Coordinates of N, CA and C and ligand atoms in Angstrom, one line a residue:
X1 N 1.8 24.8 3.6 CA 2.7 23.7 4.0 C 1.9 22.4 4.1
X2 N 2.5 21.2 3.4 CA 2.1 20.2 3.5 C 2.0 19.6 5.2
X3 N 0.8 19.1 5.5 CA 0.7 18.4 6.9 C 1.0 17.1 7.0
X4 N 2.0 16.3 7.7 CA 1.7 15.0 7.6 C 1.0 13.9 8.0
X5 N 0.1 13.4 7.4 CA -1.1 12.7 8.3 C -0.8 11.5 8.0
X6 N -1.4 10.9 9.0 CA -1.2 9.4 9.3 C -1.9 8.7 9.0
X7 N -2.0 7.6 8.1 CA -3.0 6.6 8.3 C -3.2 5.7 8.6
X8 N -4.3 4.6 9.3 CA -4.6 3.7 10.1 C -5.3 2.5 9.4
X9 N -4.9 2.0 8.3 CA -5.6 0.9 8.2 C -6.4 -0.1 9.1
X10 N -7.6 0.1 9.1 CA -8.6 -0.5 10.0 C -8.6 -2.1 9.0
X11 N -8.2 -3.2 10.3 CA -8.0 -4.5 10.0 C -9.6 -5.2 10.2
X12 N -10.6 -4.7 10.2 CA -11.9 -5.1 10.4 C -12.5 -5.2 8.8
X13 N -11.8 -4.7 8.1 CA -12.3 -4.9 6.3 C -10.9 -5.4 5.8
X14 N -10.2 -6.2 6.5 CA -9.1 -7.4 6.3 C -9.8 -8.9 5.8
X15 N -9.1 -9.7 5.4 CA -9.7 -11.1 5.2 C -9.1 -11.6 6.5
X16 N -9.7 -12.2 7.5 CA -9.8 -12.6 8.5 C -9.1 -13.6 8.6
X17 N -9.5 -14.5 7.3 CA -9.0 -16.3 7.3 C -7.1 -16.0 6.2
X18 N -6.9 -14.6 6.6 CA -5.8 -14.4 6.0 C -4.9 -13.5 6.4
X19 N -4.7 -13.0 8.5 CA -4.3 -12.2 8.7 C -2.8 -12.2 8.9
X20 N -1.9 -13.2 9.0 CA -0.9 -12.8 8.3 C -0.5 -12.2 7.2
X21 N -1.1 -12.5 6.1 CA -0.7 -11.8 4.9 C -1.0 -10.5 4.7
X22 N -2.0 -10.3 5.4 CA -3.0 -9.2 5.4 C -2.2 -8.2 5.8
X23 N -1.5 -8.3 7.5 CA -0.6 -7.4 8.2 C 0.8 -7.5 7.1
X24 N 1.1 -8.2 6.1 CA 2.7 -8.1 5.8 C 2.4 -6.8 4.8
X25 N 1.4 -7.4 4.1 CA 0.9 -6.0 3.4 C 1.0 -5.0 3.8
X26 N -0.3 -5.0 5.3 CA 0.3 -3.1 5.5 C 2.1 -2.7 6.0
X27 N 2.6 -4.2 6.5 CA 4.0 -3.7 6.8 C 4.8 -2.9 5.4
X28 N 4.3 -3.4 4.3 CA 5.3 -2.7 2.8 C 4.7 -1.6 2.7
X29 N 3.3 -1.1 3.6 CA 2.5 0.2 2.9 C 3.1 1.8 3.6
X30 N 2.2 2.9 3.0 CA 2.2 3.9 3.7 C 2.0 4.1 5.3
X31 N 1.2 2.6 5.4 CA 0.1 3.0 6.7 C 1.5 3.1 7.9
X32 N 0.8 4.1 8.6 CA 1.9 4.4 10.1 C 1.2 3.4 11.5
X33 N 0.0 3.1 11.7 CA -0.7 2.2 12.8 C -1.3 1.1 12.1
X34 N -1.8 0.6 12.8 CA -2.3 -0.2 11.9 C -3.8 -0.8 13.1
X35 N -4.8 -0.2 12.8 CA -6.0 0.4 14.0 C -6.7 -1.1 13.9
X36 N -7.1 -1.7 15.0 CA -7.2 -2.7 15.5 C -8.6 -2.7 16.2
X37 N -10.0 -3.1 15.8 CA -11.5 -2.8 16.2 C -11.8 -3.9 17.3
X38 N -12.1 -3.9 18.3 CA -12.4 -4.7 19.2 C -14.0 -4.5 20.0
X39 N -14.2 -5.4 19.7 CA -15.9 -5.1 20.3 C -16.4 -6.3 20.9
X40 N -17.0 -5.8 21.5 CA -17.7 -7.3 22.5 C -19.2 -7.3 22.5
X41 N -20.0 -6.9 21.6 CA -21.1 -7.9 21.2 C -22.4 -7.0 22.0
X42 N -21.9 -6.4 22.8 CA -22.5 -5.1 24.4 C -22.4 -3.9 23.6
X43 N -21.0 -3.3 24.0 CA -20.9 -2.3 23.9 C -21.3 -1.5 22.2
X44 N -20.9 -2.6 21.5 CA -21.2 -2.5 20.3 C -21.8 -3.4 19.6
X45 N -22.5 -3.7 18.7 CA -23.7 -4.8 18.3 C -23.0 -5.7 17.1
X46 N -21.6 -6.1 17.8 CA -20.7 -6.3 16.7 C -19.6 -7.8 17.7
X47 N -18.8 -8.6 17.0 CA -18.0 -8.9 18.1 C -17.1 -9.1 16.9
X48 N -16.0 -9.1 17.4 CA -14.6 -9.1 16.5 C -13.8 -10.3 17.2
X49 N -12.4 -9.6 17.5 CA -11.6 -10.6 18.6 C -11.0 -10.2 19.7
X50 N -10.5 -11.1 20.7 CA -9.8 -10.4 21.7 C -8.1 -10.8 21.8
X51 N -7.7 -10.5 23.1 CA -5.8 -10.6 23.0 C -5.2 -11.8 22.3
X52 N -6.0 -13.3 22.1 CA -5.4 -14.2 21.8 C -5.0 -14.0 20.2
X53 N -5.8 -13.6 19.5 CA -5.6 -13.2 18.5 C -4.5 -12.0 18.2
X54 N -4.6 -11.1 18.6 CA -3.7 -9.6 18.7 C -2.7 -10.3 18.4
X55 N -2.3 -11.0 20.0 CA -0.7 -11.6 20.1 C -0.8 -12.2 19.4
X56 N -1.0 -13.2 18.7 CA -0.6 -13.7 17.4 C 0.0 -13.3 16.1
X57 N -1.3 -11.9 15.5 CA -0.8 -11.3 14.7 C 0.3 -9.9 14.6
X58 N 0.2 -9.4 16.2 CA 1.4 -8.6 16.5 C 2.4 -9.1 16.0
X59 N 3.0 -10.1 16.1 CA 4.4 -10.7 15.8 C 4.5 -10.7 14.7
X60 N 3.5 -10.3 13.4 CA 4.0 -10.3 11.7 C 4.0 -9.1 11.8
X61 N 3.7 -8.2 12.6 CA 3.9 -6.6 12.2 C 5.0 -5.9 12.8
X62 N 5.2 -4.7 11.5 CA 6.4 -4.3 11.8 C 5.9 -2.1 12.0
X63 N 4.5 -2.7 12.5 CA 3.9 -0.9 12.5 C 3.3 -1.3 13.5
X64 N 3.1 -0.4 14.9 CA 2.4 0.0 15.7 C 0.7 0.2 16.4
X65 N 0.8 -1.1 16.9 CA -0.7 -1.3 17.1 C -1.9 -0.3 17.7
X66 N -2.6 0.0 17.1 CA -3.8 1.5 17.6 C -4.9 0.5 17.7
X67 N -5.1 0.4 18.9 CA -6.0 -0.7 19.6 C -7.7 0.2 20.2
X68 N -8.5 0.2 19.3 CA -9.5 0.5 19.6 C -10.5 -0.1 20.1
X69 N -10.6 0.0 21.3 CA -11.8 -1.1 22.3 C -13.1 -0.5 22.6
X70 N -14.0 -1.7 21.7 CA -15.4 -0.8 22.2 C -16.1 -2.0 23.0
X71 N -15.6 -2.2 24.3 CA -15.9 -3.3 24.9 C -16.5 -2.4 26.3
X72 N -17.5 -3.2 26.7 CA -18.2 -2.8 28.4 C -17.0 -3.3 29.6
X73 N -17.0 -2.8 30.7 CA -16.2 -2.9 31.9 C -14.7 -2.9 31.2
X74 N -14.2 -2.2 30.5 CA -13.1 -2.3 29.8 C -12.0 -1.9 30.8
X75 N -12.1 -1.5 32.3 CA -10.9 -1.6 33.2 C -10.1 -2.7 33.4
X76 N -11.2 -3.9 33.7 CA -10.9 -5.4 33.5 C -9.6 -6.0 32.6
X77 N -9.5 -5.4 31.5 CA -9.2 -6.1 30.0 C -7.7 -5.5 29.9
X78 N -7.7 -3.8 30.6 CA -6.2 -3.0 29.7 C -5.0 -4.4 30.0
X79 N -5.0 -4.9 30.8 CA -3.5 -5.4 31.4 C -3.3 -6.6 29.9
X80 N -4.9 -7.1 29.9 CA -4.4 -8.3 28.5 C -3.8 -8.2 27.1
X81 N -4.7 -6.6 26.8 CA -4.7 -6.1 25.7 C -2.9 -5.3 25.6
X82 N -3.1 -4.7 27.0 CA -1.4 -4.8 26.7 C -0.5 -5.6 26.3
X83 N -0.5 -6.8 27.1 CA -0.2 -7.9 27.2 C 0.0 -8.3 25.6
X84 N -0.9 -7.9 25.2 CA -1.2 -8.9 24.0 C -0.3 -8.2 22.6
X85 N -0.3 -6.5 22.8 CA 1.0 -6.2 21.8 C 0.6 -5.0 21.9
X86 N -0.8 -4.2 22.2 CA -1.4 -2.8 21.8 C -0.2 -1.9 22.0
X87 N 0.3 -0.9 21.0 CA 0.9 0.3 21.8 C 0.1 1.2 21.9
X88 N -1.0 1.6 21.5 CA -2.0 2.7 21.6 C -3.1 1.7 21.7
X89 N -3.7 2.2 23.2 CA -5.0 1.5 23.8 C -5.5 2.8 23.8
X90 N -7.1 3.2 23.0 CA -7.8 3.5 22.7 C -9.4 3.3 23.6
X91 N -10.0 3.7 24.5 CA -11.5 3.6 25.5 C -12.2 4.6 25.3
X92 N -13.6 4.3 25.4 CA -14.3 4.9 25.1 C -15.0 5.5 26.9
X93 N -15.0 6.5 27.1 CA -15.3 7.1 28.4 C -16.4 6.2 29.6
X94 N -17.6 6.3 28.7 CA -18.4 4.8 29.1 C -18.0 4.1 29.5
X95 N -17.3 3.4 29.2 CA -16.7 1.5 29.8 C -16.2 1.8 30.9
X96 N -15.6 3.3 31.5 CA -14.8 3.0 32.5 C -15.5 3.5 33.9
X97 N -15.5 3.0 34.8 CA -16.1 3.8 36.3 C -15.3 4.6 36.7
X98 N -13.8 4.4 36.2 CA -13.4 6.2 36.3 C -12.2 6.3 35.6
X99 N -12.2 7.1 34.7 CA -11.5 7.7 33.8 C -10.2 8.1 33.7
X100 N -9.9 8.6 35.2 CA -8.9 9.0 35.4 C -7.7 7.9 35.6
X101 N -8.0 6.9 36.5 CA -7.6 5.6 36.9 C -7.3 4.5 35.7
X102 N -8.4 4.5 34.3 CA -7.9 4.3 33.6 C -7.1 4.3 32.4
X103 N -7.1 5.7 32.4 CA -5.6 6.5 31.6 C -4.4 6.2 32.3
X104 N -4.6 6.2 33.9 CA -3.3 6.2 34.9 C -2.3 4.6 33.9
X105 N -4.0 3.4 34.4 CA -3.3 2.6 34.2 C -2.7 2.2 33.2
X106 N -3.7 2.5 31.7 CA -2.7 2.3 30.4 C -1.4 3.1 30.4
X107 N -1.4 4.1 30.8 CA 0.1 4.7 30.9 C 1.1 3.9 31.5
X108 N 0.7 3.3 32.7 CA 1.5 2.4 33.9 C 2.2 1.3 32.9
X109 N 1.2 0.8 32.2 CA 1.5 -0.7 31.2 C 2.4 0.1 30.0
X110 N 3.1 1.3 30.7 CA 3.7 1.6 29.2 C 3.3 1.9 27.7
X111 N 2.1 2.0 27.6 CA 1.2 2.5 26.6 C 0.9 4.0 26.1
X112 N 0.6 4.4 25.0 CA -0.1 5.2 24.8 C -1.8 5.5 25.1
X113 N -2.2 6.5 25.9 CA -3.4 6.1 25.9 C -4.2 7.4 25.4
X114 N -5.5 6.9 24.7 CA -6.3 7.5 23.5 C -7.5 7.4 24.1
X115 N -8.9 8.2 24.3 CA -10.0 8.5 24.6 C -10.7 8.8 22.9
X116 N -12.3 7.7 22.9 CA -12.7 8.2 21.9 C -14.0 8.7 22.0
X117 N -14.4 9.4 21.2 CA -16.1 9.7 21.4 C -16.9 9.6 20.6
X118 N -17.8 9.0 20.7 CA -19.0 8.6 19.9 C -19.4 10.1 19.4
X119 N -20.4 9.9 18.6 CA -20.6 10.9 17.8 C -21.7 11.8 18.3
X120 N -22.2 11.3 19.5 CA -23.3 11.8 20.5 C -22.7 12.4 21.8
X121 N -21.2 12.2 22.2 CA -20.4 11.9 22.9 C -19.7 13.7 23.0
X122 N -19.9 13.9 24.1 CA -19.4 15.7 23.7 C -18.0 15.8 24.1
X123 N -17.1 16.8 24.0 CA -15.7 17.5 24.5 C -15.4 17.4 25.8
X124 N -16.5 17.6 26.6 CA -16.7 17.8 27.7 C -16.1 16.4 28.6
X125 N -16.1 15.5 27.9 CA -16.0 13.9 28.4 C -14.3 14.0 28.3
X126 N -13.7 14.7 27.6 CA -12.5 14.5 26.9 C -11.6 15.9 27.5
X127 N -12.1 17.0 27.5 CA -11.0 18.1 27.9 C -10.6 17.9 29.5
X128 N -11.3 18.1 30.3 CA -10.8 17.8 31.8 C -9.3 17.0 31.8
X129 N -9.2 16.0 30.7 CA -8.2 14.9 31.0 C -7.2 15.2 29.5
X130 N -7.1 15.9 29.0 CA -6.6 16.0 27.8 C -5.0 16.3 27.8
X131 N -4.2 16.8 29.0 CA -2.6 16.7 29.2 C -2.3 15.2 29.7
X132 N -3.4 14.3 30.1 CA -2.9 12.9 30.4 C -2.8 11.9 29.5
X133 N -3.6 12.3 28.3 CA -3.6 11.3 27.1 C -3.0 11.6 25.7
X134 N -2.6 10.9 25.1 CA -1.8 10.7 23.6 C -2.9 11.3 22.9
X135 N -3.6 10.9 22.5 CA -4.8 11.1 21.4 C -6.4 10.8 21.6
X136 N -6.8 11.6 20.6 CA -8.3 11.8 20.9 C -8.7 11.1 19.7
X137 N -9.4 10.3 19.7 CA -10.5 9.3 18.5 C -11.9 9.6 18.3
X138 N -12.0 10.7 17.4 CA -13.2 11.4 17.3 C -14.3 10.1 16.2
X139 N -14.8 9.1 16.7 CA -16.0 8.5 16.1 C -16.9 9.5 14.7
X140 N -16.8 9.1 13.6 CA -17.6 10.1 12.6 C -18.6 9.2 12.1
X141 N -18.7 7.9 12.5 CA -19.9 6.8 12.5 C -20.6 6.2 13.7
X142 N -21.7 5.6 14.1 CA -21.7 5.0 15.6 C -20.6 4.0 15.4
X143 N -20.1 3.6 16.2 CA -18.9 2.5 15.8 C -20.4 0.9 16.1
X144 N -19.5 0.1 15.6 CA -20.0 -1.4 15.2 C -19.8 -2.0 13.9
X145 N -19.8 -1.4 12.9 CA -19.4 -1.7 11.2 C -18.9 -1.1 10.1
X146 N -17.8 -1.6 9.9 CA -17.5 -0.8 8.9 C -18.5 -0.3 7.6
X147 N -18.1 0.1 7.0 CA -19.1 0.9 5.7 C -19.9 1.9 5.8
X148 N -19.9 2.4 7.1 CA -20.9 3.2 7.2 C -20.6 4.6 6.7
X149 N -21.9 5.7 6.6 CA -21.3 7.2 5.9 C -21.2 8.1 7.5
X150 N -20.3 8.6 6.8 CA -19.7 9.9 7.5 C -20.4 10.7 8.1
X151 N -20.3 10.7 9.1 CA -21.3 12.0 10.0 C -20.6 13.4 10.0
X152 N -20.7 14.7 9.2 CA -20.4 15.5 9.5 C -20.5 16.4 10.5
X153 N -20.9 16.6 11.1 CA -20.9 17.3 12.0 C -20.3 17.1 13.4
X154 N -19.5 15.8 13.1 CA -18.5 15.5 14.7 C -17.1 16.6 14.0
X155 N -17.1 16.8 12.8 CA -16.0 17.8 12.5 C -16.1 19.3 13.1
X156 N -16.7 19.5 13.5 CA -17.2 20.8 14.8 C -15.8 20.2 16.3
X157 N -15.9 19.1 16.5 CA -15.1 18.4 17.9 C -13.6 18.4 17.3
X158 N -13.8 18.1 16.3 CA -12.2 18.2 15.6 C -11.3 19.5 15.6
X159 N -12.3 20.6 15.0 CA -11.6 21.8 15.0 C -11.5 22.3 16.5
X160 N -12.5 22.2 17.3 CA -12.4 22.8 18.7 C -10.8 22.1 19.3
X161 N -11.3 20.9 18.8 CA -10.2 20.2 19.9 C -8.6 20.8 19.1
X162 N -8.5 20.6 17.7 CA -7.3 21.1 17.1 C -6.7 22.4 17.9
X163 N -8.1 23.5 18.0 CA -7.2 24.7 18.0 C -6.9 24.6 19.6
X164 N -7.8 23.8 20.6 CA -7.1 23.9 22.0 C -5.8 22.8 21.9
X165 N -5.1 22.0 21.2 CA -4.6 21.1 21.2 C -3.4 22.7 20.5
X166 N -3.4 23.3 20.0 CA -2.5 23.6 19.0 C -2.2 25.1 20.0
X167 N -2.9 25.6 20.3 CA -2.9 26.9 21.0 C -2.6 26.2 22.7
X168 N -2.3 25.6 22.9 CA -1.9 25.0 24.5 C -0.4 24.2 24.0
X169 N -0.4 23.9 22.9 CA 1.2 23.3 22.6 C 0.6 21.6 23.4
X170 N 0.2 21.3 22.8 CA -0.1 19.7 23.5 C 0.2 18.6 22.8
X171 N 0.9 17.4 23.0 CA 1.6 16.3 22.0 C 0.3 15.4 22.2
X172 N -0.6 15.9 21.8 CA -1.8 15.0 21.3 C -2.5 14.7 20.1
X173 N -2.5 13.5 19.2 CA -2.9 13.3 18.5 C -4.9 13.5 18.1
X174 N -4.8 13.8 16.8 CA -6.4 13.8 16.9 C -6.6 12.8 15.7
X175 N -7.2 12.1 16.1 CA -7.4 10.7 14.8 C -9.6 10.7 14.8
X176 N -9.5 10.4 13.5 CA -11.0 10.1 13.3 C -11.1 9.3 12.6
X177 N -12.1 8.3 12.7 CA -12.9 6.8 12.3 C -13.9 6.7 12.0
X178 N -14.3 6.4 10.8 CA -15.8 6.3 10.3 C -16.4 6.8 9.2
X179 N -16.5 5.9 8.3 CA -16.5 6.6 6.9 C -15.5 7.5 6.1
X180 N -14.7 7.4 6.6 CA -13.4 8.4 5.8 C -13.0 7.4 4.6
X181 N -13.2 8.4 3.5 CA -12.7 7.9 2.1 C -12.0 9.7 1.7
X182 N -11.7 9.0 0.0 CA -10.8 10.5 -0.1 C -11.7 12.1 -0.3
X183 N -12.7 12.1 -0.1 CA -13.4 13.1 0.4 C -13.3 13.7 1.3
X184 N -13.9 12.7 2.3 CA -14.3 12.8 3.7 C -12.9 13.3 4.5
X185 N -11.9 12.7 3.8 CA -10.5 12.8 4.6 C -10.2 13.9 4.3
X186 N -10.5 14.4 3.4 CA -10.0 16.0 3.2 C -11.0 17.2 4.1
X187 N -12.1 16.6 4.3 CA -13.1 17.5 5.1 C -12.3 17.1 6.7
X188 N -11.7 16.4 7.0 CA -11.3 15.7 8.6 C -9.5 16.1 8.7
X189 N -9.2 16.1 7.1 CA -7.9 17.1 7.5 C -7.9 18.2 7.6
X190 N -8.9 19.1 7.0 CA -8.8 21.0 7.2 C -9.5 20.8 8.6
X191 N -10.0 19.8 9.2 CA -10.7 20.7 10.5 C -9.5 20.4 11.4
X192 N -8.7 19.5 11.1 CA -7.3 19.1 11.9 C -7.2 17.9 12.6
X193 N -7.9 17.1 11.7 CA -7.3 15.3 12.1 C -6.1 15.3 11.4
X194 N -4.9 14.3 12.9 CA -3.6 14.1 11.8 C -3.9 12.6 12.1
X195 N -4.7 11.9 12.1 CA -4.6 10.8 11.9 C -6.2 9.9 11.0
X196 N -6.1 9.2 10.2 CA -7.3 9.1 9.6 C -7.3 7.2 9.4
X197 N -8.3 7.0 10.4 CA -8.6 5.4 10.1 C -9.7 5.0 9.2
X198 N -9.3 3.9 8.5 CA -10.4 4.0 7.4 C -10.2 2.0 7.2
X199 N -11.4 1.6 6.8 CA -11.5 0.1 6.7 C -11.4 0.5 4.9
X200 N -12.8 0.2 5.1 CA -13.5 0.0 3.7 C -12.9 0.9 2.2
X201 N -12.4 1.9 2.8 CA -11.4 2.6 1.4 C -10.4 2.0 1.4
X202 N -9.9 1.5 2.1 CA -8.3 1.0 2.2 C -8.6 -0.6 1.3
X203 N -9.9 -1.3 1.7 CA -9.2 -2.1 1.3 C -10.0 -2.7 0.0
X204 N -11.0 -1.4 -0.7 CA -11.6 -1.9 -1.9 C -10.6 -2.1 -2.9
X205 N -11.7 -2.6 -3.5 CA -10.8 -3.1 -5.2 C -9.3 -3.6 -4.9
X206 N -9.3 -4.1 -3.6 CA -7.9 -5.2 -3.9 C -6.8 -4.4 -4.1
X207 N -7.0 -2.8 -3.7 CA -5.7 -2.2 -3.7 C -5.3 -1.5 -2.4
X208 N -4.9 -2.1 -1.6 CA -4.3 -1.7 -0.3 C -3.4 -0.7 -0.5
X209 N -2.4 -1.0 -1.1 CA -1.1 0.0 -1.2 C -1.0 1.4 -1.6
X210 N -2.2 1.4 -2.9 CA -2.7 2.7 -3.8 C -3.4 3.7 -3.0
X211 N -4.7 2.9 -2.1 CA -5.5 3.0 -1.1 C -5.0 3.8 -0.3
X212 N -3.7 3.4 0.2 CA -2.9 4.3 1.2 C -2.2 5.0 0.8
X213 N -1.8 5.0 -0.3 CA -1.2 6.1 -0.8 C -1.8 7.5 -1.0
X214 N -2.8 7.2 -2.0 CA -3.9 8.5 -2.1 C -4.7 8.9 -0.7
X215 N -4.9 8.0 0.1 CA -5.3 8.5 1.5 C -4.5 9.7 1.8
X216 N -2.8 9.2 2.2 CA -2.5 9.8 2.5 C -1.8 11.2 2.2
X217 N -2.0 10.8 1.1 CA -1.9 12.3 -0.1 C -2.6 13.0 -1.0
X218 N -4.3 12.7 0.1 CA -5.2 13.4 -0.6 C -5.3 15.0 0.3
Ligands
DX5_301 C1 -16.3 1.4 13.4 C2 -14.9 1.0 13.6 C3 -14.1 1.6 12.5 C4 -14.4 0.9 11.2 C5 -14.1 1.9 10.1 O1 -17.1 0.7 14.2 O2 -14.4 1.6 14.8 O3 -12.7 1.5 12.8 O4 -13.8 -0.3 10.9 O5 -14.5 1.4 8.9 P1 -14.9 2.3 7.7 O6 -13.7 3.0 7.3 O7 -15.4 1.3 6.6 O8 -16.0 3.2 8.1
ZN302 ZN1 -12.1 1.9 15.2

């Protein structure tokens, strides 16, 4: 039986000086989210943008923002980023002084909320709280840049988490980030990612549309 997986065009290997057009694109594509990298320069050795931007380009999209924040004291920020258009707010365990409080709150703001883990980052960080959140963002790169290669071995977290996700009947998504091309995606769909973000395949050689296509029918 065909599975249907989702994909997440990561807007961080977008033309920047071009993100309306950029987002109308993925509005004609396959892509179902449209994954949104946010870093603050700390937590990751990287810095992107924050809400002023978002809300700006939320309003040309007509797909579902997956708002991935790798920002420090990230309790601070949920109410902007909501604010700003996220429907899936995405944290990384770290940023928060407690965990629980800030799942409560992204849920409060009417959100989806997603926990991700670095690739050093164990299960352990993520099961205790796993009926309170949407989806798990299993890291298969250190996050900070796109292009990087695939870490195998976070697909060990994928299958664990699939078969307790699947064997407990749980409406949680499992999405992975980091080096997925059409290889890599097929190694992150048998372990049971249904969601697959990807920059740098999606938007080589100037073909976004094809890109997603074969992603998501590989
Ligand atoms: C990594 C980001 C990813 C990144 C993926 O720091 O969280 O979303 O943009 O890019 P690729 O697909 O090129 O690894
Ligand atoms: Zn990401």
């Amino acid at each position: 039986m065909k599975k249907n997986i989702k994909i997440a065009p990561s807007i961080l290997s977008a033309d920047f000086a071009n993100l309306e057009k950029e987002i109308s694109i993925l509005n004609n594509s396959e892509a179902d989210y449209i994954h949104v990298d946010v870093m603050d320069g700390h937590f990751v050795k990287n810095l992107t943008f924050g809400p002023p931007v978002i809300e700006k380009i939320r309003n040309y999209s007509t797909k579902p923002f997956d708002v991935h924040l790798m920002i420090d004291s990230v309790d601070q920020y949920l109410e902007s980023y909501s604010k700003a258009g996220a429907d899936i707010i995405t944290i990384h365990p770290e940023t928060t002084s407690n965990l629980d409080n800030a799942i409560s709150k992204i849920k409060s703001l009417g959100k989806k909320a997603g926990i991700s883990l670095n690739p050093d980052v164990s299960l352990d960080k993520v099961l205790p709280v796993i009926k309170t959140i949407d989806l798990v963002l299993i890291m298969s790169v250190y996050p900070g840049f796109a292009g990087q290669k695939f870490i195998p071995d976070v697909l060990e977290k994928v299958k664990i988490l699939r078969e307790k996700i699947n064997k407990e009947n749980l409406d949680v998504e499992v999405e992975i980030d980091g080096g997925i091309n059409i290889d890599t995606a097929k190694l992150a769909k048998k372990a049971g990612a249904n969601v697959l973000v990807a920059g740098t395949a999606v938007y080589s050689e100037n073909k976004v549309l094809e890109n997603i296509k074969l992603l998501k029918n590989c």
